[in-house]
CSV table of C-alpha atoms and ligand atoms in Angstrom, one decimal:
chain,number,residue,atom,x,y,z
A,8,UNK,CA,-21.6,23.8,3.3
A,9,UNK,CA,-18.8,22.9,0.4
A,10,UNK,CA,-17.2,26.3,1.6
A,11,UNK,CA,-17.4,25.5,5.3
A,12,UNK,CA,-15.8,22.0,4.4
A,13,UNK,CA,-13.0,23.6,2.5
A,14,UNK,CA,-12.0,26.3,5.2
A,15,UNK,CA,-12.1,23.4,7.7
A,16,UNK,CA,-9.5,21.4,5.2
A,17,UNK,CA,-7.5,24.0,4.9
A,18,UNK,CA,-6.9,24.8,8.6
A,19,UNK,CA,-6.5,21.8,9.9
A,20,UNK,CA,-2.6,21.9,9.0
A,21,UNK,CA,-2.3,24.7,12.5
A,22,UNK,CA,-2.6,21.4,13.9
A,23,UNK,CA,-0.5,19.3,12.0
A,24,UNK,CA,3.3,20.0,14.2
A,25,UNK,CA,1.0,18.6,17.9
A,26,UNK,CA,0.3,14.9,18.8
A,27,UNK,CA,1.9,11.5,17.4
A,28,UNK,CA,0.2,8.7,15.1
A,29,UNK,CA,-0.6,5.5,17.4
A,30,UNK,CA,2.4,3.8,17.6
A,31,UNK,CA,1.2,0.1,19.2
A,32,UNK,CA,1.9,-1.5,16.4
A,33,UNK,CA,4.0,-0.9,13.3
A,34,UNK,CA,1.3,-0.9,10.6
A,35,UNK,CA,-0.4,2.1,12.1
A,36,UNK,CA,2.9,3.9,13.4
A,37,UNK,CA,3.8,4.0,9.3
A,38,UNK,CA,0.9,6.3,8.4
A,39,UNK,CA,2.0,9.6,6.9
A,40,UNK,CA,1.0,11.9,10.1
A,41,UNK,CA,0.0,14.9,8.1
A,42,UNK,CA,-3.0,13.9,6.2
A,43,UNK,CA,-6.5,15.1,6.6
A,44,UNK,CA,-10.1,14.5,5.1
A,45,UNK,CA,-13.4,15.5,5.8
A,46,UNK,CA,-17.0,14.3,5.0
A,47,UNK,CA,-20.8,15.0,5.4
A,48,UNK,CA,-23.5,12.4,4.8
A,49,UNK,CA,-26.6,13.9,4.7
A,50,UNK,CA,-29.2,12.2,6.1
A,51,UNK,CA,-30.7,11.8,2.4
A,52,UNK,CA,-27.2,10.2,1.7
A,53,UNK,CA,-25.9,12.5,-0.3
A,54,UNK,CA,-22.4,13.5,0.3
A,55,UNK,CA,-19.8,16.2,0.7
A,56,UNK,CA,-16.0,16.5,1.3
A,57,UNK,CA,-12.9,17.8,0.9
A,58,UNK,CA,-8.9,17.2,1.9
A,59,UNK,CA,-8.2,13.6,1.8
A,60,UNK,CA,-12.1,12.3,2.2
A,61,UNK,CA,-11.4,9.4,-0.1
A,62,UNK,CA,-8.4,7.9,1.2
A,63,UNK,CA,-8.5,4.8,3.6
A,64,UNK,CA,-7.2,4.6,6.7
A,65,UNK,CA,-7.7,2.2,9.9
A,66,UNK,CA,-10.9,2.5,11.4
A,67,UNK,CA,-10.2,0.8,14.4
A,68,UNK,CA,-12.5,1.8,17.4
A,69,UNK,CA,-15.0,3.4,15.5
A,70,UNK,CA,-15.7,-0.3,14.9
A,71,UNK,CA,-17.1,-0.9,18.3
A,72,UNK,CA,-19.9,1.3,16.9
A,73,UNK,CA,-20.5,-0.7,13.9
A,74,UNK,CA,-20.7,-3.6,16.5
A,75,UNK,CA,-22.8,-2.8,18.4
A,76,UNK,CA,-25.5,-1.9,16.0
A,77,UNK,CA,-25.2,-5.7,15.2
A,78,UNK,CA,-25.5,-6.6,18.3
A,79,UNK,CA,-28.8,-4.4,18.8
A,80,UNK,CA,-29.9,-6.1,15.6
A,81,UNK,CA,-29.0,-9.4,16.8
A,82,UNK,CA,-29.6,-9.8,20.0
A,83,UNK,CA,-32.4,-9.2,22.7
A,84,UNK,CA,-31.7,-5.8,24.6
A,85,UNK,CA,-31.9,-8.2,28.1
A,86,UNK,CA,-29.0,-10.3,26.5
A,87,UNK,CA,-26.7,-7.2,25.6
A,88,UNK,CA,-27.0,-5.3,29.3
A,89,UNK,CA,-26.7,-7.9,31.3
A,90,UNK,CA,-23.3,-8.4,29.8
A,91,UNK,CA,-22.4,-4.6,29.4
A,92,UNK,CA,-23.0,-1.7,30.9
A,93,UNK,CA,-23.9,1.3,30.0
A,94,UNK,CA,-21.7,4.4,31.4
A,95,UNK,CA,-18.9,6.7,31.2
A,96,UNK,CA,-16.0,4.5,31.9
A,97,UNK,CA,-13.5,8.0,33.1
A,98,UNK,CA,-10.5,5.5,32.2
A,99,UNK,CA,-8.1,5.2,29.5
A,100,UNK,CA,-9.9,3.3,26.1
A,101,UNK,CA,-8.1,-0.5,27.2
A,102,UNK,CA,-7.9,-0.1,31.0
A,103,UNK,CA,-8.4,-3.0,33.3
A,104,UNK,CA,-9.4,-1.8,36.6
A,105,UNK,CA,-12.8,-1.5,36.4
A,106,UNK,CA,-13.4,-5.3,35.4
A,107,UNK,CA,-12.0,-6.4,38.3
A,108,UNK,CA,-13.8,-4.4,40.6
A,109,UNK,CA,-17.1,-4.8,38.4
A,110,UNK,CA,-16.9,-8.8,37.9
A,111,UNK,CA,-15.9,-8.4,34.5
A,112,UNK,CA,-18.9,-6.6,33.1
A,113,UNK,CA,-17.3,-3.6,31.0
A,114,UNK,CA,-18.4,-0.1,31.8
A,115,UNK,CA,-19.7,0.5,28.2
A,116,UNK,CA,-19.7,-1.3,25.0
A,117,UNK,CA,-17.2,1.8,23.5
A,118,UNK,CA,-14.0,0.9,25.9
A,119,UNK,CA,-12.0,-2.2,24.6
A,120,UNK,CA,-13.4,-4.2,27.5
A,121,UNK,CA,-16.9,-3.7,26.0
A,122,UNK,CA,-16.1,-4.4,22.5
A,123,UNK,CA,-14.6,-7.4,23.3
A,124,UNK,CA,-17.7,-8.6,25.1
A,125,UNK,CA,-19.7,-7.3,22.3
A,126,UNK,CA,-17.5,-9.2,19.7
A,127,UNK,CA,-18.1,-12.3,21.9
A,128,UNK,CA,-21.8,-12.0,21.8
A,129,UNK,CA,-21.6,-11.7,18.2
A,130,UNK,CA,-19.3,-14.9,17.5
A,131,UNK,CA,-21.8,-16.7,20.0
A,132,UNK,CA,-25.0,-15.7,17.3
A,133,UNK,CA,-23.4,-15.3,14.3
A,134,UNK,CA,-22.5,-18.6,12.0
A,135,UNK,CA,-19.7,-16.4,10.3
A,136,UNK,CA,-18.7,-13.7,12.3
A,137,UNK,CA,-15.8,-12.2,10.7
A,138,UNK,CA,-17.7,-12.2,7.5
A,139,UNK,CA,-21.2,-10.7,8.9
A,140,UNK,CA,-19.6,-8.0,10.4
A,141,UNK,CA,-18.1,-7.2,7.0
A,142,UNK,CA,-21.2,-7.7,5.4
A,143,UNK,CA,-23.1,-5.3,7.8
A,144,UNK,CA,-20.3,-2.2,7.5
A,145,UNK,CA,-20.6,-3.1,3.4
A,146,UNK,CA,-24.1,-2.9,3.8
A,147,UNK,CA,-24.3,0.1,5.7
A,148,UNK,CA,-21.9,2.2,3.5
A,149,UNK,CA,-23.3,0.7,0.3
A,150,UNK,CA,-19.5,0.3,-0.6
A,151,UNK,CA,-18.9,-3.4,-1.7
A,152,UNK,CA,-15.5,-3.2,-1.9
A,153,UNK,CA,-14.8,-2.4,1.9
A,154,UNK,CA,-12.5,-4.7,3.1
A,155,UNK,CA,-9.8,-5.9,6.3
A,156,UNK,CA,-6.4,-4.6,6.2
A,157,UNK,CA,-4.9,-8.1,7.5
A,158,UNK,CA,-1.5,-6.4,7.4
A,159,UNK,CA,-3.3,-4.3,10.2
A,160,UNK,CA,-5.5,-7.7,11.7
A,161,UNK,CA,-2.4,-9.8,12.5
A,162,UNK,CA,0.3,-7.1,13.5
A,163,UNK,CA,-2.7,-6.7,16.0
A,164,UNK,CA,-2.9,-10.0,16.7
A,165,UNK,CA,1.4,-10.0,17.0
A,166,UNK,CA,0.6,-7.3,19.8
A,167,UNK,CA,-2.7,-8.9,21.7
A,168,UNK,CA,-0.9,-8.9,25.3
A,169,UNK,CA,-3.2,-5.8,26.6
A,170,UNK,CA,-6.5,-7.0,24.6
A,171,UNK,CA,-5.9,-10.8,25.5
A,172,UNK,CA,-5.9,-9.5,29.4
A,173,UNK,CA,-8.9,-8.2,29.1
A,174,UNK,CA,-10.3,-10.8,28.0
A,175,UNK,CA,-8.8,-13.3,29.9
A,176,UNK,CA,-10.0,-11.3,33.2
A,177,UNK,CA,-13.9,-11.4,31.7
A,178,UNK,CA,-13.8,-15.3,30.9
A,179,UNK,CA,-12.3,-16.0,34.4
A,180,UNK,CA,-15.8,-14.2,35.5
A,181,UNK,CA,-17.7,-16.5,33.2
A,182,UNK,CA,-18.4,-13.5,31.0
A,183,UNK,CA,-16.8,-14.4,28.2
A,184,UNK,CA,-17.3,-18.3,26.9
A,185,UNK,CA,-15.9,-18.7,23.8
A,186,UNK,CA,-12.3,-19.6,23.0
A,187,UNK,CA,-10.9,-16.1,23.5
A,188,UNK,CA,-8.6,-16.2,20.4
A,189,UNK,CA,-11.2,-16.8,18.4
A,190,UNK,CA,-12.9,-13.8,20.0
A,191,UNK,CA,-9.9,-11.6,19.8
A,192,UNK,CA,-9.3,-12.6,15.8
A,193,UNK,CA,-12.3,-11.3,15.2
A,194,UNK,CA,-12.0,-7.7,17.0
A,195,UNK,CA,-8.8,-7.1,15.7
A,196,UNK,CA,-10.5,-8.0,12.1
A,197,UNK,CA,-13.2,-5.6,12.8
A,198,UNK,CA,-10.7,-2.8,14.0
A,199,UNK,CA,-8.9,-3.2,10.8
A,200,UNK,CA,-11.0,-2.4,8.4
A,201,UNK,CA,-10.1,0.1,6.3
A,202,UNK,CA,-12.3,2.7,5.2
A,203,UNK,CA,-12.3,6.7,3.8
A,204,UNK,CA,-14.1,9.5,5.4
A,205,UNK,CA,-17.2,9.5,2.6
A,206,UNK,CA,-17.6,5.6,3.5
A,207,UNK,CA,-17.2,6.5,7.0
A,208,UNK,CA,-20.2,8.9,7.2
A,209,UNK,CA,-22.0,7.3,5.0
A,210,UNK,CA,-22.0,3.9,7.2
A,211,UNK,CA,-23.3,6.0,10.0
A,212,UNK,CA,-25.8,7.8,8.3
A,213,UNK,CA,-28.3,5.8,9.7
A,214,UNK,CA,-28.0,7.4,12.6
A,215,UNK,CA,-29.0,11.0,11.8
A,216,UNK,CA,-31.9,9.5,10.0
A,217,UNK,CA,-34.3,7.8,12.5
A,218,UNK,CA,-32.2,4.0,11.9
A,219,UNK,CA,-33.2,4.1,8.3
A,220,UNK,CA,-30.7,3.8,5.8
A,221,UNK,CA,-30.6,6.3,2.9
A,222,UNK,CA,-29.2,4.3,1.0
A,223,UNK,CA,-31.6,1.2,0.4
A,224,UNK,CA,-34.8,2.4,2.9
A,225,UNK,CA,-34.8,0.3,5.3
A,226,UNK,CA,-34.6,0.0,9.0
A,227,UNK,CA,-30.9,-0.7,10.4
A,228,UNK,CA,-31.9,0.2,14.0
A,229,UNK,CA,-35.4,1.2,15.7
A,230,UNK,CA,-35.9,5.0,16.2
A,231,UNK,CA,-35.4,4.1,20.3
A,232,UNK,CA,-32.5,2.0,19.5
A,233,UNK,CA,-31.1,4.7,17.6
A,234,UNK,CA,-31.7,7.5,20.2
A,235,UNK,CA,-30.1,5.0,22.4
A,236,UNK,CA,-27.3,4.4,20.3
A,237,UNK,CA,-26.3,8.1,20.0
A,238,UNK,CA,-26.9,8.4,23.5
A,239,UNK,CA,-23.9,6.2,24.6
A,240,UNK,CA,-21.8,7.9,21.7
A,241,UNK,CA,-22.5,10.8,23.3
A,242,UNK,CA,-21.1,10.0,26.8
A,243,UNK,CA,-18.7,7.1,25.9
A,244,UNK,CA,-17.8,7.3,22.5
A,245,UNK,CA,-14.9,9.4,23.1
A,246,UNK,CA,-13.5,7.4,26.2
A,247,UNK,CA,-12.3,9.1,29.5
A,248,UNK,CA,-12.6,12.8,26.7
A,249,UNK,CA,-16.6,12.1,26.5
A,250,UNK,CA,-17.4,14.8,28.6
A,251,UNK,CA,-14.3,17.1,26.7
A,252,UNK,CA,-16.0,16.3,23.5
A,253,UNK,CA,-19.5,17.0,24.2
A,254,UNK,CA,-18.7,20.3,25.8
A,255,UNK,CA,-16.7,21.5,22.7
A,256,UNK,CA,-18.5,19.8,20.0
A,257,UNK,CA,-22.0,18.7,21.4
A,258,UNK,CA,-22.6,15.9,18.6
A,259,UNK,CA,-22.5,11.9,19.7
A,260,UNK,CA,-19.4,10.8,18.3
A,261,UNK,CA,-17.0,7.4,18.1
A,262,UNK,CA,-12.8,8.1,18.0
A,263,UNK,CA,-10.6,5.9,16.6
A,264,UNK,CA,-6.8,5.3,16.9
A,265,UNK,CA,-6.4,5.7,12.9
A,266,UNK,CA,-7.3,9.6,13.7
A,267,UNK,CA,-10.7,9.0,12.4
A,268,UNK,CA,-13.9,10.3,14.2
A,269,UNK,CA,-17.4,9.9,13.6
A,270,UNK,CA,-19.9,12.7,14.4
A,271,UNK,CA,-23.9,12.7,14.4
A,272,UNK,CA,-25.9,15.8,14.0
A,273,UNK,CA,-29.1,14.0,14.4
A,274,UNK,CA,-31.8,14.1,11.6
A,275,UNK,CA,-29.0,16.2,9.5
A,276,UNK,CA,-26.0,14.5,9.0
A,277,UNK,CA,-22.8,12.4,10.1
A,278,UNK,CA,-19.8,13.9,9.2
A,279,UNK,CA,-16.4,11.8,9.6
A,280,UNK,CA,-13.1,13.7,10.1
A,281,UNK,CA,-9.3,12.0,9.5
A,282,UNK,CA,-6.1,12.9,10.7
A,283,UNK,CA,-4.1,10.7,12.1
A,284,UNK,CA,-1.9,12.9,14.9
A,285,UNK,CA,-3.8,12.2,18.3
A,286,UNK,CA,-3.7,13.8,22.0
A,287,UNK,CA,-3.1,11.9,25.2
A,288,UNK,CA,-6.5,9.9,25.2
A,289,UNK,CA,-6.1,8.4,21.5
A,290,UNK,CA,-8.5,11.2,19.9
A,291,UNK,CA,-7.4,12.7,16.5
A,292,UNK,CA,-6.4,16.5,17.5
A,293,UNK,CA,-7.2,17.9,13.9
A,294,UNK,CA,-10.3,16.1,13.7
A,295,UNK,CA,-11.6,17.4,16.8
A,296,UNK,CA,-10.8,20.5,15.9
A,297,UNK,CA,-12.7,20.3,12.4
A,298,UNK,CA,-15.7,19.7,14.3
A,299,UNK,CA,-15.2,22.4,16.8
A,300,UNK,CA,-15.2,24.4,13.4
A,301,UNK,CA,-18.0,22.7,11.8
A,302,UNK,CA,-20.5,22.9,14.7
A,303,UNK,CA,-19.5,26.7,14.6
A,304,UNK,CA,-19.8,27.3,11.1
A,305,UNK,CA,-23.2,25.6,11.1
A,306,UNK,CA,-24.2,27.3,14.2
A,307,UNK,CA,-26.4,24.6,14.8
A,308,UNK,CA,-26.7,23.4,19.0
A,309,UNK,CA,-28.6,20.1,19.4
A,310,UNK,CA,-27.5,20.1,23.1
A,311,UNK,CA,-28.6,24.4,23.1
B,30,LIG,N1,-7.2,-1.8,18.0
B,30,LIG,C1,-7.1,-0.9,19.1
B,30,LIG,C2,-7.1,-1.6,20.4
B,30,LIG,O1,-7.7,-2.6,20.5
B,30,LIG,C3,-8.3,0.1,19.0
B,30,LIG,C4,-8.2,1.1,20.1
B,30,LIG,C5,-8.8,2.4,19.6
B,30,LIG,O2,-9.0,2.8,18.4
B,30,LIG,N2,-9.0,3.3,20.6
B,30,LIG,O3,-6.4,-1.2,21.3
């Protein structure tokens, strides 16, 4: 495994001249481009890595996952889909034209739309939001020190036009009641966080280990919630590339615009991959490549 990690680390510079860091907002378009880090949780917890596995970087949409597992923790599963659905969206991570034509219920809860409706359920149950949903990525990474980049949260916030109209559109369908800056302020904390690879897969281990945490034993998610979870991650975590994705790498996954992505070999492992240059649909190129190379190396086929 160590050896498979390393080859994969030092390969991944082939990719390094293609793609372009996001570039939305200044915070993230000042990330050195030619970095990369891989890591394995096992599904015992235990960890492997190489390349740049312990440096932080913006999580950003691989929050949506985080929140959602709340949200399943939270809430009733009537509460949740009623409010979002539950498929592919085949549009661009922040489009708008399928809330219009769907009365402002997102597609999925992995498109911006649906993590904003998620993130509005949560401020609805939740007496501190902000703070909870630190608490729970904390908690599920066993890393107390994991924190918001509020550099990150506010330029956000200083760039909110294309998330505020999403929003906007669901609370004119009555799908969204709270104040949406309130809601908003809290996504944009949420996407900020700033994590490394090893605290990355180590959040998500759960999910390659029937919803139980390795790290203190207990239950984060049902085993049906958890099949369910990696389900959508399988055919929405990677936006309008889901079906890209599962044909190259086979594994439910969650992108991010920092160039991170998630990955769960179920009952094995998650493994995280980080680099921030990213294709046309806001998916890291050398991280997808990595896991091209890991499912290879491992010649393992969940989907086979
Ligand atoms: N913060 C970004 C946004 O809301 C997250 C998008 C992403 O990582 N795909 O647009």
């Amino acid at each position: 495994m160590q050896q498979l990690l390393d080859r994969l680390a030092a390969d991944a510079p082939r990719c390094f001249g293609e793609g372009k860091v996001a570039s939305y907002i200044p915070a993230l378009a000042e990330v050195e481009p030619d970095r990369f880090g891989i890591a394995v949780c096992h599904a015992d917890g235990s960890v492997q890595c190489a390349g740049d596995a312990t440096t932080r970087f913006s999580i950003q949409s691989i929050s949506k996952a985080h929140a959602l597992a709340l949200a399943m923790r939270e809430l009733s599963p009537e509460e949740i889909w009623r409010r979002v659905g539950r498929e592919p969206s085949g549009q661009a991570f922040n489009s708008i034209v399928q809330l219009e034509v769907e009365n402002g219920v997102p597609r999925n809860p992995f498109i911006n739309a649906g993590a904003l409706m998620v993130t509005e359920m949560l401020v609805s149950q939740l007496f501190m939001p902000q703070q909870t949903i630190r608490e729970h990525v904390r908690r599920l990474s066993a890393t107390p020190s994991v924190d918001f980049d509020e550099t990150v949260a506010r330029s956000e916030m200083d760039h909110k036009a294309h998330n505020a109209a999403l929003a906007y559109l669901m609370q004119a369908y009555g799908n969204i009641r709270n104040d949406v800056e309130v809601v908003l302020d809290a996504y944009f904390h949420s996407c900020s966080l700033a994590m490394s690879c090893v605290e990355l897969a180590r959040s998500f281990a759960f999910l390659a280990n029937h919803g139980v945490s390795p790290f203190d034993g207990q239950a984060v998610l049902s085993p049906v919630q958890t099949r369910q979870m990696n389900a959508l991650l399988l055919t929405c975590g990677l936006y309008d590339a889901a079906g890209d994705f599962a044909w190259r790498v086979g594994l439910p996954g969650k992108s991010g615009v920092g160039g991170g992505i998630i990955a769960i070999l179920p009952r094995r492992m998650c493994i995280c991959v980080w680099s921030p240059r990213l294709d046309s649909y806001g998916n890291s190129i050398a991280g997808r490549h990595a896991l091209e190379g890991l499912v290879e190396g491992l010649n393992v086929t969940p989907l086979g």
